[in-house]
Backbone as ProteinMPNN parsed JSONL, in Angstrom:
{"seq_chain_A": "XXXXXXXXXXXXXXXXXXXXXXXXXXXXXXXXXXXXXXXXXXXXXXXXXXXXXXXXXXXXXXXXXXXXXXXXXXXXXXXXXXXXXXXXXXXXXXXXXXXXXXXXXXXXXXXXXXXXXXXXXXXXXXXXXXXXXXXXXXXXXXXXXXXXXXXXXXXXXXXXXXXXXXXXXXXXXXXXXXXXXXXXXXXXXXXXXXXXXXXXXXXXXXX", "coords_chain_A": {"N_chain_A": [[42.852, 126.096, 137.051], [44.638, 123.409, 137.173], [47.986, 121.246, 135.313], [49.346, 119.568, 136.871], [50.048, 116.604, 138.457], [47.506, 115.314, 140.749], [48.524, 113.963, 142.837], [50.745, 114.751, 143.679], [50.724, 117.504, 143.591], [49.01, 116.8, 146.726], [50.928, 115.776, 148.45], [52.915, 118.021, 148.139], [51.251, 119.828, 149.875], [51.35, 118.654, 152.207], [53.301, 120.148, 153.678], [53.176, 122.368, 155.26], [54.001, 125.451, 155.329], [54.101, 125.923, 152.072], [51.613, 124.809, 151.305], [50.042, 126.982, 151.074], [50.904, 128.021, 148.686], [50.083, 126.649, 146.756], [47.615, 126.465, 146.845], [46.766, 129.084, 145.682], [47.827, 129.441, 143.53], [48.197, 128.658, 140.599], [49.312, 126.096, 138.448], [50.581, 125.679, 135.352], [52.478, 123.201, 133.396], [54.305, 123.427, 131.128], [55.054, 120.109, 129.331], [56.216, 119.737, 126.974], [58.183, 117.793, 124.463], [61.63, 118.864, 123.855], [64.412, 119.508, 122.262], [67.357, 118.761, 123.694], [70.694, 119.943, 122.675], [69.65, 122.157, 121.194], [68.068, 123.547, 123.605], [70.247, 123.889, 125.696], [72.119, 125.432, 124.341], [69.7, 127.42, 124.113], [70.198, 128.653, 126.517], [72.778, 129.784, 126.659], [72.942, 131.654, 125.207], [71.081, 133.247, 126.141], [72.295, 133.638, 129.041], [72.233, 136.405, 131.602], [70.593, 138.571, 129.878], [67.581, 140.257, 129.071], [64.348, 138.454, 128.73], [62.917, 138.952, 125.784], [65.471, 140.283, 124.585], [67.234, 137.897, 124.576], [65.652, 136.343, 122.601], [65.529, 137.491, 120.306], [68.618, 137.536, 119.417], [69.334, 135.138, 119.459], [67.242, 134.228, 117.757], [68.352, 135.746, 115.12], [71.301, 134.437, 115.682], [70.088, 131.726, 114.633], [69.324, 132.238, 112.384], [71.772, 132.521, 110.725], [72.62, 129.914, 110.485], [71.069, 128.885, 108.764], [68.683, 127.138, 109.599], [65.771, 125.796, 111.596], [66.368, 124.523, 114.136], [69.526, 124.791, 115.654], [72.454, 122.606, 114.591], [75.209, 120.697, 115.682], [76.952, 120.35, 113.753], [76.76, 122.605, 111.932], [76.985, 124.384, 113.492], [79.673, 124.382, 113.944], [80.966, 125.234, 111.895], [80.668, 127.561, 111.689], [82.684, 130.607, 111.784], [83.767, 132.667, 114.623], [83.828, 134.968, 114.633], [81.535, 135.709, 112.68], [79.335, 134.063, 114.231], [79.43, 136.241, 116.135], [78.642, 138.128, 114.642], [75.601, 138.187, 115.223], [75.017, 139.251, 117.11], [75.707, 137.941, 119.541], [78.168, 137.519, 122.527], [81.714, 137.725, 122.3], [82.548, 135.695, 124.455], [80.064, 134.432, 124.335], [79.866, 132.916, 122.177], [82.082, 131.245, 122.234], [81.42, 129.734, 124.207], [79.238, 128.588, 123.261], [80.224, 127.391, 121.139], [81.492, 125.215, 122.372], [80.241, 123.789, 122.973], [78.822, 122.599, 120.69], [81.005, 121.314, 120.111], [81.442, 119.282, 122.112], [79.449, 117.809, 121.851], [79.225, 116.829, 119.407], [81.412, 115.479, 119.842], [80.816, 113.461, 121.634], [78.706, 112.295, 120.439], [76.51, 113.137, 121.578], [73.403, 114.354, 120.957], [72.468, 111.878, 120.191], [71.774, 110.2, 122.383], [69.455, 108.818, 124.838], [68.42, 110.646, 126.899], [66.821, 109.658, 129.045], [68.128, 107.574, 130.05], [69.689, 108.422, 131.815], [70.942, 109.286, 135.394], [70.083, 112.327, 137.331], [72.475, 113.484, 138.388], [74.391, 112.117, 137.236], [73.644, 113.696, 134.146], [74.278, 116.056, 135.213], [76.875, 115.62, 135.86], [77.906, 114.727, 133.149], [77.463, 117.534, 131.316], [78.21, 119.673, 132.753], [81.148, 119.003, 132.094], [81.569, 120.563, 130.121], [82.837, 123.49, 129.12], [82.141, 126.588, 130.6], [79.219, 125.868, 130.745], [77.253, 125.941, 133.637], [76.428, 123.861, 137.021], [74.181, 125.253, 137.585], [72.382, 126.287, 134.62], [72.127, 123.453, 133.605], [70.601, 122.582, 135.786], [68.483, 123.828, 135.236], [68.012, 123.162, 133.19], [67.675, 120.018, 133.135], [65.24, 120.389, 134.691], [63.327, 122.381, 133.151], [63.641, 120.994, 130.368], [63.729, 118.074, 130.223], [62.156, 117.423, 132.0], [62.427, 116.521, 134.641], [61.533, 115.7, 137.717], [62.63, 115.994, 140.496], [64.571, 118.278, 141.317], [66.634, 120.314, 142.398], [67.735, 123.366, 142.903], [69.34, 124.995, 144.611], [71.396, 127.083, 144.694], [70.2, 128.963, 143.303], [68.969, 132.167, 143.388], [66.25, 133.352, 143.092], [65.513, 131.433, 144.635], [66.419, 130.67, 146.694], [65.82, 133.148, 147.869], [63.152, 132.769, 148.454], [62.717, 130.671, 149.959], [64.184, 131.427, 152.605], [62.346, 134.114, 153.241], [60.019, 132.748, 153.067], [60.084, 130.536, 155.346], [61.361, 131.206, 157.581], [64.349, 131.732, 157.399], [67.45, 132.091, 159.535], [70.228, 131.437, 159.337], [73.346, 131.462, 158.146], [75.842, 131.398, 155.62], [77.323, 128.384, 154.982], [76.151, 127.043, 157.263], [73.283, 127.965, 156.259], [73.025, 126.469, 154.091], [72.805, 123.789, 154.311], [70.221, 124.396, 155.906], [68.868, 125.537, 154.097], [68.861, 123.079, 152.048], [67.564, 121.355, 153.757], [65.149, 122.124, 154.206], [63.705, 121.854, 151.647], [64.014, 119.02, 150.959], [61.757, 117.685, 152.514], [60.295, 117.951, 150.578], [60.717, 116.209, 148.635], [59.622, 113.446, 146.586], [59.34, 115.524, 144.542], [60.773, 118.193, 144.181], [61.376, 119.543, 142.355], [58.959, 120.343, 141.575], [58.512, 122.225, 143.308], [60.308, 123.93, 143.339], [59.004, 125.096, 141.238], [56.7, 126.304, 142.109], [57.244, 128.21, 144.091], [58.973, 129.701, 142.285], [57.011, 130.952, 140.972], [55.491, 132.118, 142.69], [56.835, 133.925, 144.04], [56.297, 136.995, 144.426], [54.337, 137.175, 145.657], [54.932, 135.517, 148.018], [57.226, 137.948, 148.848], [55.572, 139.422, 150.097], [54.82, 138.655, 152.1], [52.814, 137.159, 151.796]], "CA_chain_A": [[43.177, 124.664, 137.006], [46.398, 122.943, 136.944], [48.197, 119.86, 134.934], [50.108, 118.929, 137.65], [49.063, 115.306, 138.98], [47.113, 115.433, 142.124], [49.165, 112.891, 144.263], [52.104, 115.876, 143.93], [49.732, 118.684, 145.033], [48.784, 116.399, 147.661], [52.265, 115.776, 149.128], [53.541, 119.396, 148.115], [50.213, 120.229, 150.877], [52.354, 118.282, 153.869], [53.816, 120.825, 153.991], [52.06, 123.973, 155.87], [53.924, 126.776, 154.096], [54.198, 125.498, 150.514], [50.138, 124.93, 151.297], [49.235, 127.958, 150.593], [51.099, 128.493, 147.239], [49.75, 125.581, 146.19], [46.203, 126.758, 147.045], [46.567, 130.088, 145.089], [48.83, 129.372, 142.39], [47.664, 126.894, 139.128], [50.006, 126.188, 137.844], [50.582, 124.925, 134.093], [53.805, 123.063, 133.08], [54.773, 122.566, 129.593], [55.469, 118.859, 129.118], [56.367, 119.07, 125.191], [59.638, 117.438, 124.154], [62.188, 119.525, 123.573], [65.663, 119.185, 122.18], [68.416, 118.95, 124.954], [71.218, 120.714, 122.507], [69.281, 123.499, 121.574], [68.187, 124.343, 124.851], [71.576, 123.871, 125.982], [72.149, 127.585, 123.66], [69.255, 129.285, 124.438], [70.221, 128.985, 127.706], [73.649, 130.042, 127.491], [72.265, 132.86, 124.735], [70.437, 134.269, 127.327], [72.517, 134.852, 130.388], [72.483, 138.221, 131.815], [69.481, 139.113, 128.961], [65.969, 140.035, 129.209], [63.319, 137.641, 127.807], [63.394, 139.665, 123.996], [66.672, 140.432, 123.732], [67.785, 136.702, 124.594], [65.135, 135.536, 121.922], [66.017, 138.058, 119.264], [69.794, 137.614, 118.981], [69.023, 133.378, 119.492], [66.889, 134.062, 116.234], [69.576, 136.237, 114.137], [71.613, 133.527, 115.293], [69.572, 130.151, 114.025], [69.315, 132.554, 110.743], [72.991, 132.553, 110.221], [72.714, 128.732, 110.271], [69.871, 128.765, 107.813], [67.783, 126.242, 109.925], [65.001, 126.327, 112.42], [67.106, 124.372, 115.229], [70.778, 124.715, 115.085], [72.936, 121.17, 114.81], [76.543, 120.627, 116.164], [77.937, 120.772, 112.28], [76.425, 123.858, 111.055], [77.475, 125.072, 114.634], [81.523, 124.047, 113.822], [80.855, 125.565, 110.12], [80.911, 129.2, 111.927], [83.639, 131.529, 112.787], [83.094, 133.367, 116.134], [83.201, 136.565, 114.274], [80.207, 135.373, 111.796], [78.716, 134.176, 115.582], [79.032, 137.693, 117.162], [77.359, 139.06, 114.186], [74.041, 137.808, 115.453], [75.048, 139.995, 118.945], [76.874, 137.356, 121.006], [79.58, 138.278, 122.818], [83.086, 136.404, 122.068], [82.663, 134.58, 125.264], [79.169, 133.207, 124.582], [79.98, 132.289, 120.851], [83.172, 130.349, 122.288], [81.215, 128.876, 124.379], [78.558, 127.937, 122.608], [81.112, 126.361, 120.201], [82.506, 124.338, 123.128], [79.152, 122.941, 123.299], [78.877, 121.983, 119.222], [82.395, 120.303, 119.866], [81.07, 118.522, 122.703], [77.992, 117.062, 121.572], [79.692, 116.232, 118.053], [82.424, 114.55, 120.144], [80.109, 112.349, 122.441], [77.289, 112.274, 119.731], [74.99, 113.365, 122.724], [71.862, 114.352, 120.264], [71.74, 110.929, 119.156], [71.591, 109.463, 123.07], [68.651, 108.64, 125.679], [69.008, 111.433, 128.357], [65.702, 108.677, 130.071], [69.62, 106.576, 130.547], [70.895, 108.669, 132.714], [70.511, 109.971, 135.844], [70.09, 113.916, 137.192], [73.646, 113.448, 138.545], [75.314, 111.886, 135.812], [73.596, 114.687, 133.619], [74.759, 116.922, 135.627], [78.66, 115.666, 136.013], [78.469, 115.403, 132.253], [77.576, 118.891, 130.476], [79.439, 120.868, 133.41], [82.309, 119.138, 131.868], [81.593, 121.861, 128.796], [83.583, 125.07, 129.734], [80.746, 127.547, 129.95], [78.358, 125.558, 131.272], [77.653, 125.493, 134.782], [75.398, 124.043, 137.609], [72.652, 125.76, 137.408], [72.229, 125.671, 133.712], [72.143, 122.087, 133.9], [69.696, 121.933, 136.539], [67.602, 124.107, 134.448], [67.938, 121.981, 131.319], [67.127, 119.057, 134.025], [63.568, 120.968, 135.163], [62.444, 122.492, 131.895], [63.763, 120.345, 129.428], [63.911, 117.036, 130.564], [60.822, 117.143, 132.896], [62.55, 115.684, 136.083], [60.671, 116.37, 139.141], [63.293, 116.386, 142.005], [65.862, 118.652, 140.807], [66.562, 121.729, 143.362], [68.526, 124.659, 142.345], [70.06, 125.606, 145.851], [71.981, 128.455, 144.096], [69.147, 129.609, 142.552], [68.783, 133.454, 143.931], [64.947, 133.667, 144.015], [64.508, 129.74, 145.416], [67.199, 131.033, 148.043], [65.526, 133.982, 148.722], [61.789, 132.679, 148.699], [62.901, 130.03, 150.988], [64.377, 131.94, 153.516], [61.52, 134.542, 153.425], [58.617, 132.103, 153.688], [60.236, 129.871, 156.496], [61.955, 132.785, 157.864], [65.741, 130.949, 157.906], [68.278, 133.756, 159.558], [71.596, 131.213, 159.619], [74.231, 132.04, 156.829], [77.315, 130.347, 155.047], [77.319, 126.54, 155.013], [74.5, 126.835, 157.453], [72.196, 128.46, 155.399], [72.86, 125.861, 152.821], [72.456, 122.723, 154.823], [69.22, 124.704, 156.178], [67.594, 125.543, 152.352], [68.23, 121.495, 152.108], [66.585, 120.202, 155.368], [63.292, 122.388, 154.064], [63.283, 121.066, 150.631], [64.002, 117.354, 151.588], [60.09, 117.485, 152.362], [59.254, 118.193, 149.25], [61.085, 115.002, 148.008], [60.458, 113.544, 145.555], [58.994, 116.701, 143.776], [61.104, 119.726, 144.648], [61.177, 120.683, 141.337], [57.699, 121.298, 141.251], [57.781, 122.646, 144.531], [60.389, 125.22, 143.274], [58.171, 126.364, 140.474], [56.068, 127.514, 142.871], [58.475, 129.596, 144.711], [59.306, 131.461, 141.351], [55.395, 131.178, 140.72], [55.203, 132.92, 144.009], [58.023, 135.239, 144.961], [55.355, 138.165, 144.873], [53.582, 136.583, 147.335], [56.179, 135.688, 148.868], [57.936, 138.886, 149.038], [54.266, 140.632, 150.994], [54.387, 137.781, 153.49], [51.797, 136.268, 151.711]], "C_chain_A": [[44.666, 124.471, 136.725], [46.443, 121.619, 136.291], [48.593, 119.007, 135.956], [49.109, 117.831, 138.288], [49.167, 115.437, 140.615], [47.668, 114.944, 143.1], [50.623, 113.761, 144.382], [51.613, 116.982, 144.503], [49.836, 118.12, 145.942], [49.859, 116.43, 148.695], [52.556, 116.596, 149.226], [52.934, 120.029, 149.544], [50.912, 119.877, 151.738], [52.691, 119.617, 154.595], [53.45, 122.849, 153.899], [52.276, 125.337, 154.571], [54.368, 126.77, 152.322], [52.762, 125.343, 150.108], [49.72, 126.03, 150.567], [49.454, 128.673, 149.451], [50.253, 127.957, 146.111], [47.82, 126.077, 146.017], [46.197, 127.793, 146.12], [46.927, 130.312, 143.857], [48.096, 128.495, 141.523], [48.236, 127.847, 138.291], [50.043, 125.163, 136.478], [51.92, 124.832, 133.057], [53.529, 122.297, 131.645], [55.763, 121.186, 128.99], [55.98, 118.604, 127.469], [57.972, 119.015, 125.774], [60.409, 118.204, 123.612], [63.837, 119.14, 123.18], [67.089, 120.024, 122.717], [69.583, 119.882, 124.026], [70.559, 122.197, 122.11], [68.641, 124.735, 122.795], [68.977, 124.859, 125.697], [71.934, 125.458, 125.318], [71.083, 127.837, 123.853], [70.0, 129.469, 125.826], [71.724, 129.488, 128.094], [73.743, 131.599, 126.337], [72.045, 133.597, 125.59], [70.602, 134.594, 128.516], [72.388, 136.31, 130.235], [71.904, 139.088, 130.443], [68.114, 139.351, 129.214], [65.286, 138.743, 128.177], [63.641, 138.044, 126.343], [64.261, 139.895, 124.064], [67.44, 138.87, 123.743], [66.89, 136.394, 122.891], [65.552, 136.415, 120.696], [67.422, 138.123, 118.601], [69.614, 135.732, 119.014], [68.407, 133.622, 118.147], [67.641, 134.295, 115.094], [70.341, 135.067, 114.113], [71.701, 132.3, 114.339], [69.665, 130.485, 112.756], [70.912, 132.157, 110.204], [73.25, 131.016, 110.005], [71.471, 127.999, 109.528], [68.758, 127.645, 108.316], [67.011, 126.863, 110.908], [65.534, 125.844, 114.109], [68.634, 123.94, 114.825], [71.449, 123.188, 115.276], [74.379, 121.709, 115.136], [77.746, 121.106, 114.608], [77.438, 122.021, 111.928], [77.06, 124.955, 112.002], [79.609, 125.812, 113.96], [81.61, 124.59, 112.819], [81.387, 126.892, 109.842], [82.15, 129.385, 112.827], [83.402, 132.08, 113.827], [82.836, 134.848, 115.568], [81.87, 136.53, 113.547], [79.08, 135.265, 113.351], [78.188, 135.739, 115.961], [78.328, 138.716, 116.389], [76.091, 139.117, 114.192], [74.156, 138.611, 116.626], [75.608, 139.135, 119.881], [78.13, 137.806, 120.813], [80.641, 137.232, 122.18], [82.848, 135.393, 123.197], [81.535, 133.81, 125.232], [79.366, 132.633, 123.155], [80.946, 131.214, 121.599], [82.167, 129.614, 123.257], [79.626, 128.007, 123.537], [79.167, 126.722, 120.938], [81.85, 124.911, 121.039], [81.326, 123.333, 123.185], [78.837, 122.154, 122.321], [79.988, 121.058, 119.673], [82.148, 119.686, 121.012], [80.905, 117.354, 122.831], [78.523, 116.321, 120.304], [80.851, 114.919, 118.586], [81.963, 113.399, 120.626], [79.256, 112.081, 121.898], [76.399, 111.738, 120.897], [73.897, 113.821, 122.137], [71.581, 112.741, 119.748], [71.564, 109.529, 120.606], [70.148, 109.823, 123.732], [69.193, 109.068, 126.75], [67.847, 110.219, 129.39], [67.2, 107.818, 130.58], [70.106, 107.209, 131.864], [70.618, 109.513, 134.244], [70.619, 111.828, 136.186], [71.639, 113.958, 137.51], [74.556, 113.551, 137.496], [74.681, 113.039, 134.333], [74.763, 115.663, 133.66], [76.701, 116.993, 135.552], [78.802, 115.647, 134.427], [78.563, 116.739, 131.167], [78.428, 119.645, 131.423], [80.676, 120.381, 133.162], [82.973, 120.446, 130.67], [82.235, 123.004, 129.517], [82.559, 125.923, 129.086], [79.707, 127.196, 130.098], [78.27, 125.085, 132.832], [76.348, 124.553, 135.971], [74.049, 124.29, 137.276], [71.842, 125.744, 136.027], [71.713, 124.173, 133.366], [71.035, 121.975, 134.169], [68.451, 122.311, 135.779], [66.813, 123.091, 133.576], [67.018, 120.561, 132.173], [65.051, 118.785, 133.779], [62.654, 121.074, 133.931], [62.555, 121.785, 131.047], [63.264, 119.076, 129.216], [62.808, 116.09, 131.666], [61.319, 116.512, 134.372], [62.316, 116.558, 136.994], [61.164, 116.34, 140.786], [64.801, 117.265, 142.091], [65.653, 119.691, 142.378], [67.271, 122.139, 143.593], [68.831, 125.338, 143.242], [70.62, 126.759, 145.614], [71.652, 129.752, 143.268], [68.789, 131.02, 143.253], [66.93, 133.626, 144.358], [64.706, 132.581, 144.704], [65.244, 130.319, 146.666], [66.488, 131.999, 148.669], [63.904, 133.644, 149.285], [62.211, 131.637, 150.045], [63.315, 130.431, 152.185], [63.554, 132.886, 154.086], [60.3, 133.665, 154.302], [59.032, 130.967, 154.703], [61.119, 130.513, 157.399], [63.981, 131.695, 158.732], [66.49, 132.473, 158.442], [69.561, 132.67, 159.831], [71.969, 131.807, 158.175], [75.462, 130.988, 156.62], [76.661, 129.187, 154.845], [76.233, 126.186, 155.773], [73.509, 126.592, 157.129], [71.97, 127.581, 154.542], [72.158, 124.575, 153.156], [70.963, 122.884, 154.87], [68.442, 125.139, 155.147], [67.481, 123.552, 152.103], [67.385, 120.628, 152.682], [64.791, 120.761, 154.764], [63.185, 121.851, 152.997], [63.118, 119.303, 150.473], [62.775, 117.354, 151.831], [59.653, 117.663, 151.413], [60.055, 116.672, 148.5], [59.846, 113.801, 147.454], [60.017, 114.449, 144.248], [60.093, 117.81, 144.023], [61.047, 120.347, 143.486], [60.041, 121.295, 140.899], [57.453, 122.033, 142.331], [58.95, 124.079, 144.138], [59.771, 126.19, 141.943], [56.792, 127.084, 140.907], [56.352, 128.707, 143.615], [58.883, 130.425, 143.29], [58.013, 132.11, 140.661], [54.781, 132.592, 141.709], [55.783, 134.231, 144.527], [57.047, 136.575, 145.12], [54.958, 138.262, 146.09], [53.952, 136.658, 148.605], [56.746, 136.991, 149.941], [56.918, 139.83, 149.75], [54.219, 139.652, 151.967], [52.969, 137.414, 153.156], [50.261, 137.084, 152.414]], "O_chain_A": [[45.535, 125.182, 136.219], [45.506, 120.828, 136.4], [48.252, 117.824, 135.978], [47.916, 117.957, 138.562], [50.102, 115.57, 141.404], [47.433, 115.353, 144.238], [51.504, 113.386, 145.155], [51.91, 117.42, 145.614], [50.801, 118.539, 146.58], [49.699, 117.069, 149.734], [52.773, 116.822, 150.416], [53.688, 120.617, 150.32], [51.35, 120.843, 152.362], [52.418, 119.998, 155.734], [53.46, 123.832, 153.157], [51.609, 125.869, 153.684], [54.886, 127.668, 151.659], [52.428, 125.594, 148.95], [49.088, 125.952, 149.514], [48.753, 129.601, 149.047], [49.863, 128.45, 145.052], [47.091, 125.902, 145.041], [45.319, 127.461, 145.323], [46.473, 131.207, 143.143], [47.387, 127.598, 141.979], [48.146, 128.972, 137.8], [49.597, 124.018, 136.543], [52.361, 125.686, 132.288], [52.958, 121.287, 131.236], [56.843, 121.248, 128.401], [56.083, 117.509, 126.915], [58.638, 119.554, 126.657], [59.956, 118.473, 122.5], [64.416, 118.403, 123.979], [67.634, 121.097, 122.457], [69.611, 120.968, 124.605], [70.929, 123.233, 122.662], [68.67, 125.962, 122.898], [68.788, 125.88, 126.358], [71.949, 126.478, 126.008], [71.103, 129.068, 123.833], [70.365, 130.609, 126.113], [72.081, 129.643, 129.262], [74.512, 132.515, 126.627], [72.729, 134.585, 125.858], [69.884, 135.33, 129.194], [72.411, 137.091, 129.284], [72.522, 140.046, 129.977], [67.492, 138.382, 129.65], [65.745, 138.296, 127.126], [64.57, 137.495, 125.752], [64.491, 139.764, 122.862], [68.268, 138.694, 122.849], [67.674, 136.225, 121.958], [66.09, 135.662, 119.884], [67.559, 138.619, 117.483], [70.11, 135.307, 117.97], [69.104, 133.183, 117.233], [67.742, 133.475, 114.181], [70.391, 134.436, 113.057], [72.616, 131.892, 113.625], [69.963, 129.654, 111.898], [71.032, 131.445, 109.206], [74.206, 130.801, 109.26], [71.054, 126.854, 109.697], [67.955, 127.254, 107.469], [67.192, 128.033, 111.247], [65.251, 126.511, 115.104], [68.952, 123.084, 114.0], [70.933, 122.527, 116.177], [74.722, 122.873, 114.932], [78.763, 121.79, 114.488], [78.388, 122.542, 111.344], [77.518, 126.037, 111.636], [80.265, 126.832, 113.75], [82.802, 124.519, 112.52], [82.003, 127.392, 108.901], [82.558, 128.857, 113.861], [82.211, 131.84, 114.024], [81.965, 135.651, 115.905], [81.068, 137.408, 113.865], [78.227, 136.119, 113.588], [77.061, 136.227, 116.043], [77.702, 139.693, 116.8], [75.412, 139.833, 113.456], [73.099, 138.621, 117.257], [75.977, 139.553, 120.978], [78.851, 138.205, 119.898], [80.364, 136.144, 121.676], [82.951, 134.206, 122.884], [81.533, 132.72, 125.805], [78.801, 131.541, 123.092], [80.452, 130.089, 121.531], [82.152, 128.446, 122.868], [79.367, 126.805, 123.492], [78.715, 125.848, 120.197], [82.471, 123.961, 120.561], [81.52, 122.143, 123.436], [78.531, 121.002, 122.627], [79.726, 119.863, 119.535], [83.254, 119.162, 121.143], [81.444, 116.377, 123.351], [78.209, 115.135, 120.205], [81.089, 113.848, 118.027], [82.46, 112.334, 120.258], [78.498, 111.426, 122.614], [75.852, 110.664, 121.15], [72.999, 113.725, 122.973], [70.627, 112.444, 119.028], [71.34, 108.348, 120.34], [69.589, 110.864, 123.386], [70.026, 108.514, 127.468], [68.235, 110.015, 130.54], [67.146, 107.445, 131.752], [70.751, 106.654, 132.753], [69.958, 110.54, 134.082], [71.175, 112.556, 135.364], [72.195, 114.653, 136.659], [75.213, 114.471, 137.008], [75.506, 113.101, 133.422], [75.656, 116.0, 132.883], [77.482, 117.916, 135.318], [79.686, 116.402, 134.022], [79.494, 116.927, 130.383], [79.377, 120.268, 130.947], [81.579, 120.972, 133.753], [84.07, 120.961, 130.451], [81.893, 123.237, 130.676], [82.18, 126.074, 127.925], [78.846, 127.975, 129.689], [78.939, 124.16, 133.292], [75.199, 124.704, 135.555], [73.127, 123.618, 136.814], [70.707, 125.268, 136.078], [70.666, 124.084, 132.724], [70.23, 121.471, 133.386], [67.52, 121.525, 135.604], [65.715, 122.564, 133.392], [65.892, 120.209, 131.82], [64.221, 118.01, 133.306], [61.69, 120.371, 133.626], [61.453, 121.616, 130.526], [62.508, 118.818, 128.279], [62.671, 114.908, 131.982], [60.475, 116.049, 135.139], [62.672, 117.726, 137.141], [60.537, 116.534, 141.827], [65.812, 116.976, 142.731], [64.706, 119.69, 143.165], [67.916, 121.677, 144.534], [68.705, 126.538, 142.998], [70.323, 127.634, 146.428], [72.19, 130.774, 142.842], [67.875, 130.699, 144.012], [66.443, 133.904, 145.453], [63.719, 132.591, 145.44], [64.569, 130.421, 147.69], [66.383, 131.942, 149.894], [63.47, 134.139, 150.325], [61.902, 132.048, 151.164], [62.808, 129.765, 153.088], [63.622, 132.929, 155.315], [59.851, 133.749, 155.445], [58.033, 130.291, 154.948], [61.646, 129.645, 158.096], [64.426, 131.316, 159.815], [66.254, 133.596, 157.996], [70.144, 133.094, 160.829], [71.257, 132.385, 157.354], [75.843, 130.055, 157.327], [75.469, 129.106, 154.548], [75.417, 125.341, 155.406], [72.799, 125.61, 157.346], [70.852, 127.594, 154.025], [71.156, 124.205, 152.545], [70.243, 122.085, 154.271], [67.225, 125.114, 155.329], [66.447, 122.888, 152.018], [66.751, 119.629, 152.343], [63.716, 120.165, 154.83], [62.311, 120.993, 153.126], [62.223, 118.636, 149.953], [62.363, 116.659, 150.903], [58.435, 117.54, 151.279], [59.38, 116.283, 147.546], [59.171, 113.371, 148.389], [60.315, 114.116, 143.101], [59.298, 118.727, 143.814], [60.731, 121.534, 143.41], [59.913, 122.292, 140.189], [56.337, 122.533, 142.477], [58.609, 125.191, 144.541], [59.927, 127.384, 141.687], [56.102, 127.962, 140.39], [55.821, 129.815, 143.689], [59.069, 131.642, 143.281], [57.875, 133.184, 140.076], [54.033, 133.55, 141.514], [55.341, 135.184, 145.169], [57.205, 137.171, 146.185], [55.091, 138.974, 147.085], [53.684, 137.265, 149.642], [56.743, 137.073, 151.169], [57.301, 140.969, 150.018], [53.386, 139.894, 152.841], [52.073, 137.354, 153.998], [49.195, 136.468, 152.447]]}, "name": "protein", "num_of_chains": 1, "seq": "XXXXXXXXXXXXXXXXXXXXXXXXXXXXXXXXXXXXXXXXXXXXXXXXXXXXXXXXXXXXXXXXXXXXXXXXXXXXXXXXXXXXXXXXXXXXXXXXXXXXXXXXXXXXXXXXXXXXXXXXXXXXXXXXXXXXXXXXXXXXXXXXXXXXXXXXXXXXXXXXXXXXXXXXXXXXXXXXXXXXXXXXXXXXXXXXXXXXXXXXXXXXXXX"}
């Protein structure tokens, strides 16, 4: 069984080869509320980490700030060397400080992300140095629950998409042509690409 509401299956179905993910897959998305700055660090914790080692140096971390979710002041409180003694590098402590001095500057924990749209999200955290794109869109999908995001730069959505509708242009092509197939999934794509990372197995046997 799945949460997802039936009139998004239904539509996702239009469309032949997204059908059959949809048929095999149940899928179950975690709708709890979550808070936009701390997701904002795990997620820049855990580049280029496995699952446990992202969550184990994110914990050392939160310890060094004696709470259970870190705030923008307790953030600004730490040196980068105190930082890197939880295991981040210098460049994700600095940026994860760019992100405390941000959020403290725009007191963004104390706004209504429901205000704003995925755009204007988007144009304002990639003003953070160290946060990019994709991040964002993340924060968008998982965080924030919006259901038409679509992560074009995303390596497995790129590659599932080109697999299961078998694209062979490239460059600027290729890009236009990952858009023209997701545009059917409007105004879901974001649930239509958590089936593609639901899937890539699948995927990747030709189904």
């Amino acid at each position: 069984m799945t949460n997802i509401p039936p009139k998004i299956i239904q539509h996702l179905r239009t469309d032949e080869k997204l059908r059959v993910l949809t048929e095999t897959i149940h899928l179950q998305i975690d709708y709890s509320q979550k808070p936009v700055f701390d997701q904002l660090i795990k997620s820049v914790v855990s580049q280029q980490l496995s699952t446990s080692a992202a969550a184990t140096i994110y914990n050392r971390f939160a310890s060094l700030l004696d709470r259970q979710l870190p705030s923008e002041q307790a953030i600004l409180m730490l040196d980068i060397d105190k930082m890197r003694s939880a295991g981040l590098s210098a460049q994700k402590a600095a940026y994860i400080r760019n992100i405390a001095e941000y959020f403290s500057e725009k007191k963004l924990s104390t706004i209504d992300w429901n205000n704003f749209t995925d755009d204007e999200i988007i144009r304002m955290l990639t003003a953070i140095k160290g946060v990019g794109t994709w991040t964002v869109q993340m924060l968008l999908m998982f965080t924030l629950h919006r259901e038409d995001v679509f992560p074009a730069d995303d390596l497995v959505i790129r590659k599932s998409i080109i697999q299961l509708y078998g694209l062979t242009s490239e460059k600027k092509q290729l890009t236009e042509d990952l858009h023209l197939v997701a545009d059917a999934w409007r105004p879901y794509r974001s649930i239509a690409c958590r089936y593609l990372w639901a899937g890539k197995d699948q995927i990747n046997s030709k189904l």
